[in-house]
Amino acid sequence: MTIVPVYNMLLTPEANIYFKTETYRKLTGREPYQDERVTLIVAKESTTVDKLTEDSFYPIGLSGYISEVGKEGFLIIHTTYRVHLDEVGIDDGKISLYISRQKDVNDLDPEDERNRVEAVKNALRDFLKESNWNEFGDTYLEKWNTLEEVAAILSPWMSNSNEERYAVLAEDS
């Protein structure tokens, strides 16, 4: 399992997280490969990998795997479930973890979720009508089916703080 420290990203279970391959290499010190298991952990502050300590991370992370390594310099990590960081170790710049699976509560009515997803997609369609990205954007909007996917995709354009983004991951509902 590869450990990927991140900062200022909105992470959610059952979503696709897009990474530049070069960023992945810098964060992990290794080449990505298809189906590689990863654990994403959220740093409390923006810092370089060599300055991380055992206390640099929030207690909840996210398990997943690399679902695609593209030739264009990007990869996709498909997230699966939340994990609790029971113990973090750092030795010579290498991060080690003991983790346990976090319990999730799926308490949103499926119909309500579909309505919320469609409302977000419709708002984005209206926004895209005024841009050159209209057809391109609509193709991607059709692929989104859950609030988790929408949140992960829109993360780079959100103005939330790192703490606010982590609070979404920490919420069990």
CSV table of N, CA and C in Angstrom, one decimal:
chain,number,residue,atom,x,y,z
A,1,MET,N,0.8,-1.2,0.0
A,1,MET,CA,0.0,0.0,0.0
A,1,MET,C,0.9,1.2,0.0
A,2,THR,N,0.6,2.2,-0.9
A,2,THR,CA,1.3,3.4,-1.0
A,2,THR,C,0.6,4.5,-0.2
A,3,ILE,N,1.3,5.3,0.5
A,3,ILE,CA,0.7,6.4,1.3
A,3,ILE,C,0.9,7.7,0.5
A,4,VAL,N,-0.2,8.4,0.3
A,4,VAL,CA,-0.2,9.7,-0.4
A,4,VAL,C,-0.6,10.8,0.5
A,5,PRO,N,0.3,11.6,1.0
A,5,PRO,CA,-0.1,12.8,1.8
A,5,PRO,C,-0.6,13.9,0.9
A,6,VAL,N,-1.8,14.5,1.2
A,6,VAL,CA,-2.4,15.5,0.4
A,6,VAL,C,-2.7,16.7,1.3
A,7,TYR,N,-2.9,17.9,0.7
A,7,TYR,CA,-3.3,19.1,1.4
A,7,TYR,C,-4.3,19.8,0.6
A,8,ASN,N,-5.3,20.4,1.3
A,8,ASN,CA,-6.3,21.2,0.6
A,8,ASN,C,-7.0,20.6,-0.5
A,9,MET,N,-7.4,19.3,-0.3
A,9,MET,CA,-8.2,18.5,-1.3
A,9,MET,C,-9.4,18.1,-0.6
A,10,LEU,N,-10.6,18.1,-1.2
A,10,LEU,CA,-11.8,17.6,-0.7
A,10,LEU,C,-11.8,16.1,-1.1
A,11,LEU,N,-11.7,15.2,-0.1
A,11,LEU,CA,-11.7,13.8,-0.4
A,11,LEU,C,-13.0,13.2,0.1
A,12,THR,N,-13.6,12.3,-0.7
A,12,THR,CA,-14.8,11.6,-0.3
A,12,THR,C,-14.7,10.1,-0.7
A,13,PRO,N,-15.4,9.2,0.0
A,13,PRO,CA,-15.4,7.8,-0.5
A,13,PRO,C,-16.1,7.7,-1.8
A,14,GLU,N,-15.8,6.6,-2.5
A,14,GLU,CA,-16.5,6.3,-3.8
A,14,GLU,C,-16.5,7.4,-4.8
A,15,ALA,N,-15.3,8.0,-5.0
A,15,ALA,CA,-15.1,9.1,-6.0
A,15,ALA,C,-13.8,8.9,-6.7
A,16,ASN,N,-13.6,9.6,-7.8
A,16,ASN,CA,-12.4,9.5,-8.5
A,16,ASN,C,-11.6,10.8,-8.3
A,17,ILE,N,-10.4,10.7,-7.9
A,17,ILE,CA,-9.5,11.8,-7.6
A,17,ILE,C,-8.4,11.8,-8.7
A,18,TYR,N,-8.3,13.0,-9.3
A,18,TYR,CA,-7.3,13.1,-10.5
A,18,TYR,C,-6.0,13.7,-10.0
A,19,PHE,N,-4.9,13.1,-10.3
A,19,PHE,CA,-3.6,13.5,-9.9
A,19,PHE,C,-2.7,13.7,-11.2
A,20,LYS,N,-1.9,14.6,-11.1
A,20,LYS,CA,-0.8,14.7,-12.1
A,20,LYS,C,0.2,13.6,-11.7
A,21,THR,N,0.7,12.8,-12.7
A,21,THR,CA,1.6,11.7,-12.4
A,21,THR,C,2.8,12.2,-11.7
A,22,GLU,N,3.3,13.4,-12.1
A,22,GLU,CA,4.5,14.0,-11.5
A,22,GLU,C,4.3,14.3,-10.1
A,23,THR,N,3.1,14.8,-9.7
A,23,THR,CA,2.8,15.1,-8.3
A,23,THR,C,2.8,13.9,-7.5
A,24,TYR,N,2.2,12.8,-8.0
A,24,TYR,CA,2.1,11.5,-7.3
A,24,TYR,C,3.6,11.0,-7.1
A,25,ARG,N,4.5,11.1,-8.0
A,25,ARG,CA,5.9,10.7,-7.9
A,25,ARG,C,6.5,11.5,-6.8
A,26,LYS,N,6.3,12.9,-6.7
A,26,LYS,CA,6.9,13.7,-5.7
A,26,LYS,C,6.4,13.4,-4.3
A,27,LEU,N,5.1,13.1,-4.2
A,27,LEU,CA,4.5,12.8,-2.9
A,27,LEU,C,4.8,11.4,-2.4
A,28,THR,N,5.1,10.5,-3.3
A,28,THR,CA,5.3,9.1,-2.9
A,28,THR,C,6.7,8.5,-3.1
A,29,GLY,N,7.4,9.2,-4.0
A,29,GLY,CA,8.7,8.7,-4.3
A,29,GLY,C,8.7,7.4,-5.2
A,30,ARG,N,7.6,7.2,-5.9
A,30,ARG,CA,7.5,6.0,-6.7
A,30,ARG,C,6.7,6.2,-7.9
A,31,GLU,N,6.8,5.3,-8.9
A,31,GLU,CA,6.0,5.3,-10.1
A,31,GLU,C,4.6,4.7,-9.8
A,32,PRO,N,3.6,5.3,-10.3
A,32,PRO,CA,2.3,4.7,-10.1
A,32,PRO,C,2.0,3.5,-11.1
A,33,TYR,N,1.2,2.6,-10.6
A,33,TYR,CA,0.8,1.5,-11.5
A,33,TYR,C,-0.7,1.1,-11.3
A,34,GLN,N,-1.3,0.6,-12.4
A,34,GLN,CA,-2.7,0.2,-12.3
A,34,GLN,C,-3.0,-0.7,-11.2
A,35,ASP,N,-4.1,-0.4,-10.5
A,35,ASP,CA,-4.6,-1.3,-9.4
A,35,ASP,C,-3.8,-1.2,-8.1
A,36,GLU,N,-2.8,-0.3,-8.1
A,36,GLU,CA,-2.0,-0.1,-6.8
A,36,GLU,C,-2.9,0.4,-5.7
A,37,ARG,N,-2.8,-0.2,-4.6
A,37,ARG,CA,-3.6,0.2,-3.4
A,37,ARG,C,-2.9,1.4,-2.8
A,38,VAL,N,-3.7,2.4,-2.4
A,38,VAL,CA,-3.2,3.7,-1.8
A,38,VAL,C,-4.0,4.1,-0.6
A,39,THR,N,-3.4,4.8,0.2
A,39,THR,CA,-4.1,5.5,1.3
A,39,THR,C,-3.8,7.0,1.3
A,40,LEU,N,-4.8,7.8,1.1
A,40,LEU,CA,-4.7,9.2,1.1
A,40,LEU,C,-4.8,9.7,2.5
A,41,ILE,N,-3.8,10.5,3.0
A,41,ILE,CA,-3.9,11.1,4.3
A,41,ILE,C,-3.8,12.6,4.2
A,42,VAL,N,-4.5,13.3,5.0
A,42,VAL,CA,-4.6,14.8,4.9
A,42,VAL,C,-3.6,15.5,5.9
A,43,ALA,N,-2.7,16.2,5.3
A,43,ALA,CA,-1.8,17.0,6.1
A,43,ALA,C,-2.5,18.2,6.7
A,44,LYS,N,-2.1,18.6,7.9
A,44,LYS,CA,-2.8,19.7,8.6
A,44,LYS,C,-2.2,21.1,8.1
A,45,GLU,N,-1.0,21.1,7.5
A,45,GLU,CA,-0.4,22.3,7.0
A,45,GLU,C,0.3,21.9,5.7
A,46,SER,N,0.4,23.0,4.9
A,46,SER,CA,1.1,22.8,3.6
A,46,SER,C,2.6,22.8,3.9
A,47,THR,N,3.3,21.7,3.6
A,47,THR,CA,4.7,21.6,3.8
A,47,THR,C,5.3,20.6,2.8
A,48,THR,N,6.6,20.5,2.8
A,48,THR,CA,7.3,19.5,2.0
A,48,THR,C,7.3,18.2,2.7
A,49,VAL,N,7.4,17.1,1.9
A,49,VAL,CA,7.4,15.8,2.4
A,49,VAL,C,8.5,15.6,3.4
A,50,ASP,N,9.7,16.1,3.2
A,50,ASP,CA,10.8,15.9,4.2
A,50,ASP,C,10.6,16.6,5.5
A,51,LYS,N,9.6,17.5,5.6
A,51,LYS,CA,9.3,18.2,6.9
A,51,LYS,C,8.1,17.6,7.7
A,52,LEU,N,7.5,16.6,7.1
A,52,LEU,CA,6.4,16.0,7.8
A,52,LEU,C,6.8,15.2,9.1
A,53,THR,N,5.9,15.3,10.1
A,53,THR,CA,6.2,14.5,11.3
A,53,THR,C,5.0,13.6,11.6
A,54,GLU,N,5.0,12.8,12.6
A,54,GLU,CA,3.9,12.0,13.0
A,54,GLU,C,2.7,12.7,13.3
A,55,ASP,N,2.8,14.0,13.8
A,55,ASP,CA,1.6,14.8,14.1
A,55,ASP,C,1.2,15.7,13.0
A,56,SER,N,1.7,15.5,11.8
A,56,SER,CA,1.3,16.4,10.7
A,56,SER,C,0.0,16.1,10.0
A,57,PHE,N,-0.7,15.0,10.5
A,57,PHE,CA,-1.9,14.6,9.8
A,57,PHE,C,-3.1,14.5,10.6
A,58,TYR,N,-4.3,14.7,10.0
A,58,TYR,CA,-5.6,14.5,10.6
A,58,TYR,C,-5.8,13.0,10.8
A,59,PRO,N,-6.7,12.6,11.8
A,59,PRO,CA,-6.8,11.2,12.1
A,59,PRO,C,-7.6,10.4,11.1
A,60,ILE,N,-8.3,11.0,10.1
A,60,ILE,CA,-9.1,10.2,9.2
A,60,ILE,C,-8.4,10.3,7.8
A,61,GLY,N,-8.3,9.2,7.1
A,61,GLY,CA,-7.8,9.2,5.8
A,61,GLY,C,-8.7,8.4,4.9
A,62,LEU,N,-8.3,8.0,3.7
A,62,LEU,CA,-9.1,7.4,2.7
A,62,LEU,C,-8.4,6.4,1.9
A,63,SER,N,-9.0,5.2,1.9
A,63,SER,CA,-8.4,4.1,1.1
A,63,SER,C,-8.8,4.1,-0.3
A,64,GLY,N,-8.0,3.6,-1.2
A,64,GLY,CA,-8.4,3.5,-2.6
A,64,GLY,C,-7.4,2.8,-3.4
A,65,TYR,N,-7.5,2.9,-4.7
A,65,TYR,CA,-6.6,2.2,-5.6
A,65,TYR,C,-6.5,3.1,-6.9
A,66,ILE,N,-5.4,2.9,-7.6
A,66,ILE,CA,-5.2,3.6,-8.9
A,66,ILE,C,-6.0,2.9,-9.9
A,67,SER,N,-7.0,3.5,-10.5
A,67,SER,CA,-7.9,2.9,-11.5
A,67,SER,C,-7.4,3.1,-12.9
A,68,GLU,N,-6.5,4.2,-13.1
A,68,GLU,CA,-6.0,4.4,-14.4
A,68,GLU,C,-4.7,5.2,-14.3
A,69,VAL,N,-3.8,4.9,-15.1
A,69,VAL,CA,-2.5,5.7,-15.3
A,69,VAL,C,-2.5,6.1,-16.7
A,70,GLY,N,-2.8,7.3,-17.0
A,70,GLY,CA,-2.9,7.8,-18.4
A,70,GLY,C,-1.6,8.2,-19.0
A,71,LYS,N,-1.5,8.1,-20.3
A,71,LYS,CA,-0.3,8.5,-21.0
A,71,LYS,C,-0.1,10.0,-21.1
A,72,GLU,N,-1.2,10.8,-20.8
A,72,GLU,CA,-1.1,12.2,-20.8
A,72,GLU,C,-0.6,12.9,-19.6
A,73,GLY,N,-0.1,12.1,-18.6
A,73,GLY,CA,0.5,12.6,-17.4
A,73,GLY,C,-0.4,12.8,-16.3
A,74,PHE,N,-1.5,12.0,-16.3
A,74,PHE,CA,-2.5,12.1,-15.2
A,74,PHE,C,-2.8,10.6,-14.8
A,75,LEU,N,-3.3,10.5,-13.5
A,75,LEU,CA,-3.7,9.2,-13.1
A,75,LEU,C,-5.0,9.5,-12.3
A,76,ILE,N,-5.8,8.4,-12.1
A,76,ILE,CA,-7.0,8.5,-11.3
A,76,ILE,C,-6.9,7.5,-10.2
A,77,ILE,N,-7.2,8.0,-9.0
A,77,ILE,CA,-7.3,7.2,-7.8
A,77,ILE,C,-8.8,7.1,-7.5
A,78,HIS,N,-9.3,5.9,-7.5
A,78,HIS,CA,-10.7,5.6,-7.1
A,78,HIS,C,-10.7,5.4,-5.6
A,79,THR,N,-11.4,6.2,-4.8
A,79,THR,CA,-11.4,6.0,-3.4
A,79,THR,C,-12.5,5.0,-3.0
A,80,THR,N,-12.3,4.4,-1.9
A,80,THR,CA,-13.2,3.3,-1.5
A,80,THR,C,-13.9,3.6,-0.1
A,81,TYR,N,-13.1,3.6,0.9
A,81,TYR,CA,-13.7,3.8,2.3
A,81,TYR,C,-12.7,4.6,3.2
A,82,ARG,N,-13.3,5.2,4.2
A,82,ARG,CA,-12.5,6.0,5.1
A,82,ARG,C,-11.8,5.1,6.1
A,83,VAL,N,-10.6,5.6,6.5
A,83,VAL,CA,-9.8,4.8,7.5
A,83,VAL,C,-9.4,5.7,8.6
A,84,HIS,N,-9.2,5.1,9.8
A,84,HIS,CA,-8.7,5.9,10.9
A,84,HIS,C,-7.2,5.6,11.0
A,85,LEU,N,-6.4,6.7,11.2
A,85,LEU,CA,-4.9,6.5,11.3
A,85,LEU,C,-4.6,6.2,12.8
A,86,ASP,N,-4.5,4.9,13.1
A,86,ASP,CA,-4.2,4.5,14.4
A,86,ASP,C,-2.8,4.8,14.9
A,87,GLU,N,-1.9,4.7,13.9
A,87,GLU,CA,-0.5,5.1,14.3
A,87,GLU,C,0.2,5.5,13.0
A,88,VAL,N,0.9,6.6,13.1
A,88,VAL,CA,1.7,7.2,12.0
A,88,VAL,C,3.2,7.1,12.4
A,89,GLY,N,4.0,6.6,11.5
A,89,GLY,CA,5.4,6.6,11.7
A,89,GLY,C,6.1,7.3,10.6
A,90,ILE,N,7.2,8.0,10.8
A,90,ILE,CA,8.0,8.6,9.8
A,90,ILE,C,9.5,8.3,10.1
A,91,ASP,N,10.1,7.6,9.1
A,91,ASP,CA,11.5,7.2,9.3
A,91,ASP,C,12.2,7.5,8.0
A,92,ASP,N,13.2,8.4,8.1
A,92,ASP,CA,14.0,8.8,6.9
A,92,ASP,C,13.1,9.2,5.7
A,93,GLY,N,12.1,10.0,6.1
A,93,GLY,CA,11.2,10.5,5.0
A,93,GLY,C,10.1,9.6,4.5
A,94,LYS,N,10.1,8.4,5.0
A,94,LYS,CA,9.1,7.4,4.6
A,94,LYS,C,8.0,7.3,5.7
A,95,ILE,N,6.8,7.3,5.2
A,95,ILE,CA,5.6,7.3,6.1
A,95,ILE,C,5.1,5.9,6.2
A,96,SER,N,4.8,5.4,7.4
A,96,SER,CA,4.2,4.1,7.7
A,96,SER,C,3.0,4.4,8.5
A,97,LEU,N,2.0,3.5,8.3
A,97,LEU,CA,0.7,3.6,9.0
A,97,LEU,C,0.2,2.3,9.5
A,98,TYR,N,-0.5,2.4,10.6
A,98,TYR,CA,-1.4,1.4,11.1
A,98,TYR,C,-2.8,2.0,11.0
A,99,ILE,N,-3.7,1.3,10.2
A,99,ILE,CA,-5.0,1.9,10.0
A,99,ILE,C,-6.1,0.9,10.3
A,100,SER,N,-7.3,1.5,10.6
A,100,SER,CA,-8.5,0.7,10.7
A,100,SER,C,-9.6,1.3,10.0
A,101,ARG,N,-10.5,0.5,9.5
A,101,ARG,CA,-11.6,1.0,8.7
A,101,ARG,C,-12.6,1.8,9.6
A,102,GLN,N,-13.0,3.0,9.1
A,102,GLN,CA,-14.0,3.8,9.7
A,102,GLN,C,-15.4,3.4,9.4
A,103,LYS,N,-16.3,3.5,10.3
A,103,LYS,CA,-17.7,3.2,10.0
A,103,LYS,C,-18.4,4.4,9.3
A,104,ASP,N,-19.1,4.1,8.3
A,104,ASP,CA,-19.9,5.2,7.6
A,104,ASP,C,-21.4,5.0,7.8
A,105,VAL,N,-22.1,6.1,7.8
A,105,VAL,CA,-23.5,6.0,7.9
A,105,VAL,C,-24.1,6.7,6.6
A,106,ASN,N,-24.8,5.8,5.9
A,106,ASN,CA,-25.4,6.4,4.6
A,106,ASN,C,-26.9,6.7,4.9
A,107,ASP,N,-27.1,7.9,5.4
A,107,ASP,CA,-28.4,8.3,5.8
A,107,ASP,C,-29.1,9.3,4.9
A,108,LEU,N,-28.6,9.5,3.7
A,108,LEU,CA,-29.3,10.4,2.8
A,108,LEU,C,-30.2,9.5,1.9
A,109,ASP,N,-31.5,10.0,1.8
A,109,ASP,CA,-32.4,9.3,1.0
A,109,ASP,C,-31.9,9.3,-0.4
A,110,PRO,N,-31.9,8.1,-1.1
A,110,PRO,CA,-31.4,8.0,-2.5
A,110,PRO,C,-32.1,9.0,-3.5
A,111,GLU,N,-33.4,9.2,-3.3
A,111,GLU,CA,-34.1,10.1,-4.2
A,111,GLU,C,-33.6,11.5,-3.9
A,112,ASP,N,-33.4,11.9,-2.7
A,112,ASP,CA,-32.9,13.2,-2.3
A,112,ASP,C,-31.5,13.4,-2.9
A,113,GLU,N,-30.7,12.4,-2.8
A,113,GLU,CA,-29.4,12.5,-3.4
A,113,GLU,C,-29.4,12.7,-4.9
A,114,ARG,N,-30.3,11.9,-5.6
A,114,ARG,CA,-30.4,12.1,-7.0
A,114,ARG,C,-30.8,13.5,-7.4
A,115,ASN,N,-31.8,14.1,-6.6
A,115,ASN,CA,-32.3,15.4,-6.8
A,115,ASN,C,-31.2,16.5,-6.6
A,116,ARG,N,-30.4,16.2,-5.5
A,116,ARG,CA,-29.3,17.2,-5.3
A,116,ARG,C,-28.2,17.1,-6.3
A,117,VAL,N,-27.9,15.9,-6.8
A,117,VAL,CA,-26.9,15.8,-7.9
A,117,VAL,C,-27.4,16.5,-9.1
A,118,GLU,N,-28.6,16.3,-9.5
A,118,GLU,CA,-29.2,16.9,-10.7
A,118,GLU,C,-29.2,18.4,-10.5
A,119,ALA,N,-29.5,18.9,-9.3
A,119,ALA,CA,-29.5,20.4,-9.1
A,119,ALA,C,-28.1,21.0,-9.3
A,120,VAL,N,-27.1,20.3,-8.8
A,120,VAL,CA,-25.7,20.8,-9.0
A,120,VAL,C,-25.4,20.7,-10.5
A,121,LYS,N,-25.7,19.6,-11.2
A,121,LYS,CA,-25.4,19.5,-12.6
A,121,LYS,C,-26.1,20.5,-13.4
A,122,ASN,N,-27.3,20.8,-13.1
A,122,ASN,CA,-28.1,21.9,-13.8
A,122,ASN,C,-27.5,23.2,-13.6
A,123,ALA,N,-27.1,23.5,-12.4
A,123,ALA,CA,-26.4,24.8,-12.1
A,123,ALA,C,-25.1,24.9,-12.9
A,124,LEU,N,-24.4,23.9,-13.0
A,124,LEU,CA,-23.1,23.9,-13.7
A,124,LEU,C,-23.4,24.0,-15.2
A,125,ARG,N,-24.4,23.3,-15.7
A,125,ARG,CA,-24.8,23.5,-17.1
A,125,ARG,C,-25.1,25.0,-17.4
A,126,ASP,N,-25.9,25.6,-16.6
A,126,ASP,CA,-26.2,27.0,-16.8
A,126,ASP,C,-24.9,27.9,-16.8
A,127,PHE,N,-24.0,27.6,-15.9
A,127,PHE,CA,-22.7,28.3,-15.8
A,127,PHE,C,-21.9,28.1,-17.1
A,128,LEU,N,-21.9,26.8,-17.6
A,128,LEU,CA,-21.1,26.5,-18.8
A,128,LEU,C,-21.7,27.0,-20.1
A,129,LYS,N,-23.0,27.3,-20.1
A,129,LYS,CA,-23.6,27.9,-21.3
A,129,LYS,C,-22.9,29.2,-21.8
A,130,GLU,N,-22.3,29.9,-20.8
A,130,GLU,CA,-21.6,31.2,-21.1
A,130,GLU,C,-20.2,31.0,-21.4
A,131,SER,N,-19.7,29.8,-21.6
A,131,SER,CA,-18.3,29.5,-21.8
A,131,SER,C,-18.0,28.7,-23.1
A,132,ASN,N,-16.8,28.6,-23.4
A,132,ASN,CA,-16.4,27.7,-24.6
A,132,ASN,C,-16.4,26.2,-24.1
A,133,TRP,N,-16.6,25.9,-22.9
A,133,TRP,CA,-16.5,24.6,-22.4
A,133,TRP,C,-17.9,23.8,-22.3
A,134,ASN,N,-18.9,24.5,-22.9
A,134,ASN,CA,-20.2,23.9,-22.8
A,134,ASN,C,-20.4,22.5,-23.2
A,135,GLU,N,-20.0,22.1,-24.4
A,135,GLU,CA,-20.1,20.7,-24.9
A,135,GLU,C,-19.2,19.8,-24.1
A,136,PHE,N,-18.0,20.2,-24.0
A,136,PHE,CA,-17.0,19.4,-23.3
A,136,PHE,C,-17.4,19.2,-21.8
A,137,GLY,N,-17.9,20.2,-21.2
A,137,GLY,CA,-18.3,20.1,-19.8
A,137,GLY,C,-19.5,19.2,-19.6
A,138,ASP,N,-20.4,19.3,-20.5
A,138,ASP,CA,-21.7,18.5,-20.4
A,138,ASP,C,-21.4,17.0,-20.5
A,139,THR,N,-20.4,16.7,-21.3
A,139,THR,CA,-19.9,15.3,-21.4
A,139,THR,C,-19.5,14.7,-20.1
A,140,TYR,N,-18.7,15.6,-19.3
A,140,TYR,CA,-18.3,15.1,-18.0
A,140,TYR,C,-19.4,15.1,-17.0
A,141,LEU,N,-20.3,16.1,-17.1
A,141,LEU,CA,-21.4,16.2,-16.1
A,141,LEU,C,-22.3,14.9,-16.2
A,142,GLU,N,-22.4,14.3,-17.3
A,142,GLU,CA,-23.2,13.1,-17.5
A,142,GLU,C,-22.6,11.9,-16.8
A,143,LYS,N,-21.3,12.0,-16.5
A,143,LYS,CA,-20.7,10.8,-15.8
A,143,LYS,C,-20.8,10.9,-14.3
A,144,TRP,N,-21.2,12.0,-13.8
A,144,TRP,CA,-21.3,12.2,-12.3
A,144,TRP,C,-22.7,11.6,-11.8
A,145,ASN,N,-22.6,10.7,-10.8
A,145,ASN,CA,-23.9,10.1,-10.3
A,145,ASN,C,-24.1,10.3,-8.8
A,146,THR,N,-23.1,10.7,-8.1
A,146,THR,CA,-23.2,10.9,-6.6
A,146,THR,C,-22.7,12.2,-6.2
A,147,LEU,N,-23.1,12.6,-5.0
A,147,LEU,CA,-22.6,13.8,-4.4
A,147,LEU,C,-21.1,13.7,-4.1
A,148,GLU,N,-20.6,12.5,-3.8
A,148,GLU,CA,-19.2,12.3,-3.5
A,148,GLU,C,-18.4,12.6,-4.8
A,149,GLU,N,-18.9,12.1,-5.9
A,149,GLU,CA,-18.2,12.4,-7.2
A,149,GLU,C,-18.1,13.9,-7.5
A,150,VAL,N,-19.3,14.5,-7.4
A,150,VAL,CA,-19.4,16.0,-7.6
A,150,VAL,C,-18.4,16.8,-6.7
A,151,ALA,N,-18.4,16.4,-5.4
A,151,ALA,CA,-17.5,17.1,-4.5
A,151,ALA,C,-16.1,17.0,-4.9
A,152,ALA,N,-15.7,15.7,-5.2
A,152,ALA,CA,-14.3,15.5,-5.5
A,152,ALA,C,-13.8,16.2,-6.8
A,153,ILE,N,-14.7,16.2,-7.8
A,153,ILE,CA,-14.4,16.9,-9.0
A,153,ILE,C,-14.3,18.4,-8.9
A,154,LEU,N,-15.2,18.9,-8.1
A,154,LEU,CA,-15.2,20.4,-7.9
A,154,LEU,C,-14.2,20.9,-6.9
A,155,SER,N,-13.5,20.1,-6.2
A,155,SER,CA,-12.6,20.5,-5.2
A,155,SER,C,-11.6,21.5,-5.6
A,156,PRO,N,-11.0,21.4,-6.7
A,156,PRO,CA,-10.0,22.5,-7.1
A,156,PRO,C,-10.6,23.9,-7.2
A,157,TRP,N,-11.9,24.0,-7.5
A,157,TRP,CA,-12.5,25.3,-7.7
A,157,TRP,C,-13.2,25.8,-6.4
A,158,MET,N,-13.1,25.1,-5.3
A,158,MET,CA,-13.8,25.5,-4.1
A,158,MET,C,-12.9,26.4,-3.3
A,159,SER,N,-13.4,27.3,-2.6
A,159,SER,CA,-12.6,28.3,-1.8
A,159,SER,C,-12.5,27.9,-0.3
A,160,ASN,N,-12.9,26.7,0.0
A,160,ASN,CA,-12.9,26.2,1.4
A,160,ASN,C,-11.4,26.0,1.9
A,161,SER,N,-11.3,26.2,3.2
A,161,SER,CA,-10.0,26.0,3.8
A,161,SER,C,-9.7,24.5,3.9
A,162,ASN,N,-8.4,24.2,4.2
A,162,ASN,CA,-8.1,22.8,4.4
A,162,ASN,C,-8.9,22.1,5.5
A,163,GLU,N,-9.1,22.9,6.6
A,163,GLU,CA,-9.8,22.4,7.7
A,163,GLU,C,-11.3,22.1,7.3
A,164,GLU,N,-11.9,22.9,6.5
A,164,GLU,CA,-13.3,22.7,6.1
A,164,GLU,C,-13.4,21.5,5.2
A,165,ARG,N,-12.4,21.4,4.3
A,165,ARG,CA,-12.4,20.2,3.4
A,165,ARG,C,-12.2,18.9,4.2
A,166,TYR,N,-11.3,18.9,5.2
A,166,TYR,CA,-11.1,17.7,6.0
A,166,TYR,C,-12.4,17.4,6.8
A,167,ALA,N,-13.1,18.4,7.2
A,167,ALA,CA,-14.4,18.2,8.0
A,167,ALA,C,-15.4,17.4,7.2
A,168,VAL,N,-15.4,17.5,5.9
A,168,VAL,CA,-16.3,16.7,5.0
A,168,VAL,C,-15.9,15.3,5.1
A,169,LEU,N,-14.6,15.0,5.0
A,169,LEU,CA,-14.1,13.6,5.1
A,169,LEU,C,-14.3,13.0,6.5
A,170,ALA,N,-14.2,13.8,7.5
A,170,ALA,CA,-14.3,13.3,8.9
A,170,ALA,C,-15.8,13.0,9.2
A,171,GLU,N,-16.7,13.6,8.5
A,171,GLU,CA,-18.1,13.4,8.8
A,171,GLU,C,-18.5,12.0,8.4
A,172,ASP,N,-19.2,11.2,9.3
A,172,ASP,CA,-19.5,9.9,9.0
A,172,ASP,C,-20.8,9.7,8.3
A,173,SER,N,-21.5,10.8,7.9
A,173,SER,CA,-22.8,10.8,7.3
A,173,SER,C,-22.8,11.4,6.0
